[in-house]
XYZ file of C-alpha atoms in Angstrom:
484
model
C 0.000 0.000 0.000
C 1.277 3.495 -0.822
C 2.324 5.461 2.192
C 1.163 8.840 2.931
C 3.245 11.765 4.109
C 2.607 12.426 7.634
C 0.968 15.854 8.315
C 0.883 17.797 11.109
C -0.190 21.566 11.341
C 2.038 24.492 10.037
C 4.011 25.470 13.651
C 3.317 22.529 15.702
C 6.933 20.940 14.913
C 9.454 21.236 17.708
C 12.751 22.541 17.741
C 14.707 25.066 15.345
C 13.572 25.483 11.598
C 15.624 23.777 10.039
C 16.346 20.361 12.405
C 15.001 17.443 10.591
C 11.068 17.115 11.229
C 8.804 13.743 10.774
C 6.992 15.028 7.611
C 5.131 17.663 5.492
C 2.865 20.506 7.393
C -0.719 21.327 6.614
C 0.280 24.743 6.166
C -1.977 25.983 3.241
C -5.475 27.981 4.451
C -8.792 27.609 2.194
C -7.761 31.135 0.787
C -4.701 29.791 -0.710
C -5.858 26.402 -2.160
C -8.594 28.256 -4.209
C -6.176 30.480 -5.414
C -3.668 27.838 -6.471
C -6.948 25.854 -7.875
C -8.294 28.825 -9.617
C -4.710 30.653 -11.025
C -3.340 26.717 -12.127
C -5.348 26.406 -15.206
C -4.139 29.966 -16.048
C -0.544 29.770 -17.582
C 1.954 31.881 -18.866
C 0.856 30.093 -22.435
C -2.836 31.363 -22.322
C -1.128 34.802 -22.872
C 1.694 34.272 -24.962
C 1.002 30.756 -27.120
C -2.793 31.521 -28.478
C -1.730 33.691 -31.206
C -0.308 30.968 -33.450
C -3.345 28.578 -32.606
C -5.624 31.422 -33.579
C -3.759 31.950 -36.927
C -3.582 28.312 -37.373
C -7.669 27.492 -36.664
C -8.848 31.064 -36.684
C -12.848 31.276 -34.753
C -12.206 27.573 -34.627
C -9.853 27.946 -31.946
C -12.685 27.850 -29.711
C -13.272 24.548 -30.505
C -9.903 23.325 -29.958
C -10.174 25.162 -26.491
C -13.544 23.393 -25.773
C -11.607 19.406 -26.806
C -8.522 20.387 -24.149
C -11.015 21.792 -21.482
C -13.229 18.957 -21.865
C -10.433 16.530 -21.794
C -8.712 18.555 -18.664
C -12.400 18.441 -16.800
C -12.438 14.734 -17.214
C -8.968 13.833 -16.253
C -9.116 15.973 -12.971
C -12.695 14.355 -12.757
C -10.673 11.038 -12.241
C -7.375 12.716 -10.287
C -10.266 14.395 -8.234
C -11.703 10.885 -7.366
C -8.699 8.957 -6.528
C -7.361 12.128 -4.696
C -9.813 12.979 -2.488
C -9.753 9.013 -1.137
C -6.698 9.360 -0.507
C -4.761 12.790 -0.266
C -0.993 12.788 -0.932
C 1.463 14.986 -2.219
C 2.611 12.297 -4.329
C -1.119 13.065 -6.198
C -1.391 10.833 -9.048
C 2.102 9.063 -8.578
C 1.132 8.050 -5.591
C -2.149 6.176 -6.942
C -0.452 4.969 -9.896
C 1.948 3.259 -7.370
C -0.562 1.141 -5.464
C -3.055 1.251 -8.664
C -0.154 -0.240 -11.416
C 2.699 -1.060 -9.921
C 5.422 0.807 -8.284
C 7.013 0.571 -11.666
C 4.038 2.784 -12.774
C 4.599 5.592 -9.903
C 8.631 5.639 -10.071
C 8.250 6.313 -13.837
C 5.622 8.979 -14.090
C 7.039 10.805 -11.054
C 10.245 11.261 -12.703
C 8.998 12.288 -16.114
C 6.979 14.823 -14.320
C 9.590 15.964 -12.230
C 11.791 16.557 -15.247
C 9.428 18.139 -16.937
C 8.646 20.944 -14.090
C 13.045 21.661 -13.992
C 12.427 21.800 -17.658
C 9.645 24.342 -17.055
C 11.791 26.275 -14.579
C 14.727 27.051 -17.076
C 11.524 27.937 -19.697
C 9.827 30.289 -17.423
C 12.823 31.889 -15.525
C 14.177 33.015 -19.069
C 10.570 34.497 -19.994
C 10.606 36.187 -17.349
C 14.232 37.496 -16.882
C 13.290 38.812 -20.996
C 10.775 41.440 -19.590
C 12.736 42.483 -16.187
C 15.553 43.235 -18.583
C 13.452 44.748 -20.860
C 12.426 47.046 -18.266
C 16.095 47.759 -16.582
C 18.639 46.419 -19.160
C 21.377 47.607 -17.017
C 20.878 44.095 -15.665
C 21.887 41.059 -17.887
C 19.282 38.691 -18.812
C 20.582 35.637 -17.069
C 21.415 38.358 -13.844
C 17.522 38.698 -13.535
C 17.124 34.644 -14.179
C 19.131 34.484 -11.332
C 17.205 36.689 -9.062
C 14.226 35.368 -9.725
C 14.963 32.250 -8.943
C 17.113 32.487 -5.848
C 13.681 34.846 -4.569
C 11.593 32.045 -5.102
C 13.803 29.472 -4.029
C 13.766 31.001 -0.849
C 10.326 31.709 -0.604
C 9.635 27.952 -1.187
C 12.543 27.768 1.104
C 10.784 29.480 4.214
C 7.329 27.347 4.168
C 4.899 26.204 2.348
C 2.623 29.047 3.584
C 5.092 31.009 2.413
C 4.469 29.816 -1.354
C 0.816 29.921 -0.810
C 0.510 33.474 0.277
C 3.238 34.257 -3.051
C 0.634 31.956 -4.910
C -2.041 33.486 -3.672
C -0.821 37.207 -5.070
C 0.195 36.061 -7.990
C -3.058 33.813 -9.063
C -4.939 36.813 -7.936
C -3.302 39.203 -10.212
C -3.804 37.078 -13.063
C -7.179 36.426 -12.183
C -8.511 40.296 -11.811
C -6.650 40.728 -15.152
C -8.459 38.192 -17.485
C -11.283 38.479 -15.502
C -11.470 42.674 -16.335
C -10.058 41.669 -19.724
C -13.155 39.594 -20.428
C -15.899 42.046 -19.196
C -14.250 45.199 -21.030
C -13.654 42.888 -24.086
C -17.377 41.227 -24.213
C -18.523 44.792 -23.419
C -16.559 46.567 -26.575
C -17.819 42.870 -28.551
C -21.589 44.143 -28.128
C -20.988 48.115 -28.244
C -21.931 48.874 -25.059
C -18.282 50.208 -23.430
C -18.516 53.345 -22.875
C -15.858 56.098 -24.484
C -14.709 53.125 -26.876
C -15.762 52.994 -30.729
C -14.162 49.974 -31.958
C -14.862 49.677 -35.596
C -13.215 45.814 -36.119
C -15.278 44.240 -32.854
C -18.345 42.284 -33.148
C -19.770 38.628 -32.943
C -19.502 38.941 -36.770
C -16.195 38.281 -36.510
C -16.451 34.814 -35.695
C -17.375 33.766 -39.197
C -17.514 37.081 -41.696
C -13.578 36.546 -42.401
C -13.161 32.889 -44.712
C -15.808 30.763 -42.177
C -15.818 29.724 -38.765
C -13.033 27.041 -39.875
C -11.321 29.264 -42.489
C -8.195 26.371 -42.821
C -11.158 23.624 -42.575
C -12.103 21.133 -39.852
C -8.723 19.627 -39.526
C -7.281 22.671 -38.055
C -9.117 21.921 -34.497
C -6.987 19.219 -34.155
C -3.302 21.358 -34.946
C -5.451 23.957 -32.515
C -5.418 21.041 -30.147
C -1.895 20.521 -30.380
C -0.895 23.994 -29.857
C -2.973 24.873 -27.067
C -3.187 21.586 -24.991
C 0.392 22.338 -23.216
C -0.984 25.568 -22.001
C -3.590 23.799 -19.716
C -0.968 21.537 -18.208
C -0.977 22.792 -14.176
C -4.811 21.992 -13.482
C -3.401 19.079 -11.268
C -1.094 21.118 -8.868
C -4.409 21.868 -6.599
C -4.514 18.169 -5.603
C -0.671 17.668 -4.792
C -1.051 21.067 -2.671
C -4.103 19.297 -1.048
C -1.879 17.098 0.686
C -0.638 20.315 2.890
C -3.679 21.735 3.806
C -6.056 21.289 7.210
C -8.652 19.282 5.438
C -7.730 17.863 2.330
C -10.556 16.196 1.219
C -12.868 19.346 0.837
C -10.057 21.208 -0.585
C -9.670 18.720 -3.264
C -13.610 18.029 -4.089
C -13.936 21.645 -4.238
C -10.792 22.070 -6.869
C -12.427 19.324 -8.825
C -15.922 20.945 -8.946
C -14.855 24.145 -9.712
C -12.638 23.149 -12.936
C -15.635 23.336 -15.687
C -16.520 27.123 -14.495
C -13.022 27.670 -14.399
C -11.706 26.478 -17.912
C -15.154 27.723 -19.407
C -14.429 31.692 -18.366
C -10.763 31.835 -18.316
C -9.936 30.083 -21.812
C -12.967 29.603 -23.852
C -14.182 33.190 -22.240
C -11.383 35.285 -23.394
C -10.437 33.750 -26.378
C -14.027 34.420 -27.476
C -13.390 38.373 -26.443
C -9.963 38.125 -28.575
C -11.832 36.667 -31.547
C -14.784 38.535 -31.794
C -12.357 41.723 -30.733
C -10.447 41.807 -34.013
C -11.017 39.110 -37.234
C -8.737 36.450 -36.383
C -6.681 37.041 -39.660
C -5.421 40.381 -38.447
C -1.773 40.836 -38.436
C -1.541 42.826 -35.325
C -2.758 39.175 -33.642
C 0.613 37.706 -34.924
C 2.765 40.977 -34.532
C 2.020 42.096 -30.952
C 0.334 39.163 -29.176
C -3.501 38.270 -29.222
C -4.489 40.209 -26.047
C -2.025 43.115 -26.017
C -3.568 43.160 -29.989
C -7.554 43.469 -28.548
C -6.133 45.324 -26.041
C -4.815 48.268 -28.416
C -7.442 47.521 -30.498
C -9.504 48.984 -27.534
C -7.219 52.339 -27.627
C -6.420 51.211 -23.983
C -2.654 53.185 -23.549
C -0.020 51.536 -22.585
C -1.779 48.423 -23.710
C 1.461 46.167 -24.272
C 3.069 47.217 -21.005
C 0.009 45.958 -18.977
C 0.340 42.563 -20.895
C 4.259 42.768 -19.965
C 3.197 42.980 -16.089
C 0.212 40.142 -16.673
C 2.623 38.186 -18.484
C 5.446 38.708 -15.958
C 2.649 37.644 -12.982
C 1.876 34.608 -14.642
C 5.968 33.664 -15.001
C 6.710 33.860 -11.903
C 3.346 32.004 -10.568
C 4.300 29.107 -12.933
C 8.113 29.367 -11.364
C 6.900 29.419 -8.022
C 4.313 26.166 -8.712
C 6.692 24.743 -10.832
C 9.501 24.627 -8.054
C 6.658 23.652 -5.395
C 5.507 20.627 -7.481
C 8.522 19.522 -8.422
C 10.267 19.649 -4.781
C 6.840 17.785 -3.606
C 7.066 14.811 -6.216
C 10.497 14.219 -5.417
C 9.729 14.213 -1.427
C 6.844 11.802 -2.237
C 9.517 9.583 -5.180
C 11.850 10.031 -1.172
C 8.953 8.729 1.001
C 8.348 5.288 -1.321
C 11.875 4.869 -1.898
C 12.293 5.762 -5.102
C 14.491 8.653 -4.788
C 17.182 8.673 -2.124
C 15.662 8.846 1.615
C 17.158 12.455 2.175
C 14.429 14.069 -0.012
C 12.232 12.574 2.145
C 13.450 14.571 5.183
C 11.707 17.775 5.900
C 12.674 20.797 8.262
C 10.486 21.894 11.877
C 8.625 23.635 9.140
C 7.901 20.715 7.259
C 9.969 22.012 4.601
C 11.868 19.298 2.137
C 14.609 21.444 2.047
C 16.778 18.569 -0.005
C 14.124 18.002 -2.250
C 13.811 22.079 -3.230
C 17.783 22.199 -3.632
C 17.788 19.102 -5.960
C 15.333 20.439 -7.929
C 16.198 24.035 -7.764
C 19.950 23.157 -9.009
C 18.901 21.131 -11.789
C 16.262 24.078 -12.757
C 19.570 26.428 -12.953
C 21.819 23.369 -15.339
C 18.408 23.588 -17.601
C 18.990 28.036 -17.253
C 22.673 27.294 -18.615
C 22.089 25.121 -21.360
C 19.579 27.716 -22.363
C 22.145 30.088 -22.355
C 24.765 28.152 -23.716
C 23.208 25.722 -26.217
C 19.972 26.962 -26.918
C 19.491 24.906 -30.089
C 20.727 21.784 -29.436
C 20.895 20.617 -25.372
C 18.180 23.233 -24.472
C 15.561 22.171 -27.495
C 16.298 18.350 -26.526
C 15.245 18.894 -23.045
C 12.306 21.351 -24.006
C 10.885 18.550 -26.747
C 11.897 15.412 -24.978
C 9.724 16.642 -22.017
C 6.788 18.424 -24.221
C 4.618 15.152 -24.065
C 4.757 14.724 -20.643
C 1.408 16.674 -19.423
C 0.151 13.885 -21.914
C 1.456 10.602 -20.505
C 0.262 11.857 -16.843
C -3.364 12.438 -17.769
C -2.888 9.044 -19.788
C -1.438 7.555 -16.646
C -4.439 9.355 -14.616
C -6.961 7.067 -16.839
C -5.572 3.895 -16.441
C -4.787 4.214 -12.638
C -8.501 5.555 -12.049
C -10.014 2.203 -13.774
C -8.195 -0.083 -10.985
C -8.190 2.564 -8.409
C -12.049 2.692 -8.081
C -12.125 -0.993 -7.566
C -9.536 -0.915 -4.730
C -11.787 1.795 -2.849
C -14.583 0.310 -3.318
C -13.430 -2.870 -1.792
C -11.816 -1.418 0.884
C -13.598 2.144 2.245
C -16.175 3.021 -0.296
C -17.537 5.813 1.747
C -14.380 7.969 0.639
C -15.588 7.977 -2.307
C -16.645 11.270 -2.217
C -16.145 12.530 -5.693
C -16.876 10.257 -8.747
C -15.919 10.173 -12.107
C -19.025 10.399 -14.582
C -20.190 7.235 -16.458
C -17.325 4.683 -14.880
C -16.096 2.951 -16.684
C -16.644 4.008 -20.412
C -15.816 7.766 -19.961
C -12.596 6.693 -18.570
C -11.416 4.552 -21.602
C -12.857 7.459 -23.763
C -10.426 9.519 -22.509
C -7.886 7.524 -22.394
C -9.067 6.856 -26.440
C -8.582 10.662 -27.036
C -5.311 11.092 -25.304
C -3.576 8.172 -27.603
C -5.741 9.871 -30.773
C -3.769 13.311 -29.688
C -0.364 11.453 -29.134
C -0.878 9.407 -32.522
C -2.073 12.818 -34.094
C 1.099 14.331 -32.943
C 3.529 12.085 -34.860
C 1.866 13.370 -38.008
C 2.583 16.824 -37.158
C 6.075 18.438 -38.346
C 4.890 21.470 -38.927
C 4.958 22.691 -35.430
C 7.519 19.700 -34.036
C 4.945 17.972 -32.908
C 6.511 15.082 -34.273
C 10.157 15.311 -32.418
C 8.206 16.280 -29.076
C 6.470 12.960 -29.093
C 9.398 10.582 -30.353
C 11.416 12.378 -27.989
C 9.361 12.311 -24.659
C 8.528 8.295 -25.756
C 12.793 7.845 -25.893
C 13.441 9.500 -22.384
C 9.953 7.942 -20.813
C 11.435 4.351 -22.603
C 14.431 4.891 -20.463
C 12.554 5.606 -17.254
C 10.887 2.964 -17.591
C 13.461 0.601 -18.127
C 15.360 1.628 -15.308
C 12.100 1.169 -12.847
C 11.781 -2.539 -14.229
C 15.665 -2.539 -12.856
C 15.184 -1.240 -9.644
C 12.152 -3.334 -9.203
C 13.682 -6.600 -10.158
C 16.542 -5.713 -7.741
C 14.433 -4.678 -5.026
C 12.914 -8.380 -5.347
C 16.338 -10.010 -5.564
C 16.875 -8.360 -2.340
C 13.736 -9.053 -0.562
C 14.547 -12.946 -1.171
C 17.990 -12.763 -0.262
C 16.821 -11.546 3.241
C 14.335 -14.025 3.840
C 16.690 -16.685 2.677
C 18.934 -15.500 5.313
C 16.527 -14.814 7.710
C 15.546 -18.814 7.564
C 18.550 -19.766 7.726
């Protein structure tokens, strides 16, 4: 059976802050787990990545929007399920442990691990772009450094610490789409007041070549440009782990995720659409929203992105060095990372699982640096499918994982996934459709991402058959000498 970290509450730890403590704290209030629940489906890429889908599928982008959310809603439907049974911060490698095989959890932790460092080194350069952008008289990789060395520490401190960053940031990001939306859907139906914008209106949508201008086919290369963006739903339910009562925290994350995709993607990517006709260059040239943002005569209208943009960096840095520090403590607790990441300060901070991570975030900042187009781009593609083989990993440890609770305390089964078992396998169906999809893409290296994540998951997965076949060799060597 998988073990559980143990919890106890934020400050009730003995001793000084950084003496080795018996687990994780529940240091995360209700304020701060909606926050992180609410600003995770809302990454950097919303902002910066739906230009090119929106030339690609024009108005149809919506469509590729709805496929992703509806695939998201499902899969959290599922993570929601098994999580709320059973709250860890090993989240879905911890059921995919007990539900598949420790094989199963030692593999998908690690690829998702990697692929948060990999995120670090993405997002820490983003972001270090617009600080020196703003004060050049500080090199790029000088402001990479800051920012990550802040929020090393802050992560560093305690997890309330991250949660009351998290909670700023998310919030930020949150009033700004959310004000985008109602001044954008206001403009849309010519009722904003002191605005006259001659391009906006629900005409837009299909007055310019068709809804699907580039014809049905483009919802699916939509689908592949846009699906990454929505990868960070699932960080709610490994926070859930650290909070006072993790079971409401994580039913409440799951039930909120429809309203939550449904206004912040499919609501202001309507606004951007219907804003300008989705063939005009400024979309391509200055960004989608700082483009229906000038479109608005708003001044200053790319400078406002910058700072929304900048917010949502450094939320995804902050998460992104949270979830990875927490999947490595959980890989510690099972033994399938060395023991030390399991240890945890009187804060019930995994110090040594923050620095591990933290350090290989900075290697992935040099090779960025350094070797942008050949070490950097193999790292960036050979992790790209990885949001895809956890949701696919979600599915097939949901199917067993249902049984198990049901056998063994079906009255935590609190939250259910709709239509058991056929919904799950459809998912499951339209993850591997995406995935095969992928390999026929080489367009937008769609292609290399897949062939490359498959090579470096292969690999992972080899070496977890190895450590598992030695772990049994082991076992039977002790009882052998035990009889004897």
């Amino acid at each position: 059976m998988t073990s559980q970290p143990t919890l106890t509450k934020a400050g009730s730890g003995p001793g000084d802050p950084g003496e080795p403590h018996s687990g994780l704290h529940a240091g995360l209030k209700n304020r701060h787990l909606s926050m992180i629940a609410i600003g995770g489906v809302i990454g950097a890429g919303l902002f910066v990545g739906s230009s090119s889908g929106i030339a690609t599928a024009g108005p149809g982008i919506l469509l590729s929007y709805a496929l992703v959310g509806t695939l998201v809603v499902l899969v959290m439907r599922m993570l929601g399920e098994m999580s709320a049974a059973n709250p860890t911060s090993g989240s879905f490698s911890a059921h995919a442990d007990r539900a598949l095989g420790p094989w199963a959890g030692f593999s998908i932790g690690w690829l998702y691990w990697f692929f948060w460092v990999v995120v670090l080194a993405v997002e820490a350069t983003a972001g270090a772009a617009i600080l020196e952008s703003w004060i050049p008289a500080v090199p790029q990789w000088g402001w990479a450094l800051i920012v990550m060395v802040v929020l090393t520490a802050t992560n560093l401190v305690s997890v309330g610490s991250y949660g009351e960053f998290e909670f700023w940031f998310a919030g930020i990001k949150v009033v700004a789409i959310g004000a985008f939306i109602v001044i954008g859907g206001l403009a849309v139906f010519g009722v904003l007041p002191g605005v006259d914008s001659d391009k906006a209106g629900v005409g837009n949508l299909v007055d310019h070549g068709g809804f699907l201008p580039h014809g049905p086919g483009a919802i699916l290369t939509g689908v592949l440009l846009v699906v990454f963006s929505f990868m960070g739903s699932e960080i709610a339910t490994l926070a859930a782990g650290e909070s006072e009562n993790p079971q409401r925290a994580v039913t409440k994350s799951t039930n909120s995720i429809i309203w939550r995709i449904g206004v912040f993607y499919l609501g202001s990517i309507f606004v951007v659409v219907t804003l300008l006709p989705w063939n005009d260059p400024s979309l391509k040239e200055q960004g989608s929203y700082v483009a229906a943002l000038d479109s608005l005569g708003i001044a200053n209208a790319g400078e406002i992105m910058k700072f929304i943009v900048l917010t949502s960096v450094l939320s995804c840095l902050n998460s992104g060095l949270y979830t990875a520090s927490r999947m490595a403590f959980s890989l510690g607790e099972r033994g399938d990372a060395p023991k030390a990441f399991a240890r945890t300060t009187s804060r019930g901070v995994p110090r040594n699982a923050i620095i591990v991570s933290v350090v290989f975030g900075f290697v992935a900042v040099f090779f960025n640096y350094e070797y942008p187009e050949s070490v950097f781009l193999f790292l960036v593609n050979s992790s790209g499918a990885v949001a895809l083989f956890v949701w696919l990993v979600i599915c097939f440890s949901q199917l067993r994982m249902r049984k198990i609770i049901q056998a063994e305390s079906p009255e935590k089964l609190v939250v259910r996934m709709w239509l058991y078992p056929y919904l799950t396998w459809a998912t499951a169906g339209l993850i591997v459709f995406i995935l095969g999809y992928m390999l026929t893409d080489t367009e937008h290296d769609g292609r290399t991402t897949v062939l490359l994540s498959l090579l470096v998951a292969a690999i992972v997965i080899a070496i977890a058959f190895v450590k598992e076949k030695l772990t049994e060799r082991d076992e039977v060597r002790d009882e052998v000498r035990t009889e004897v």
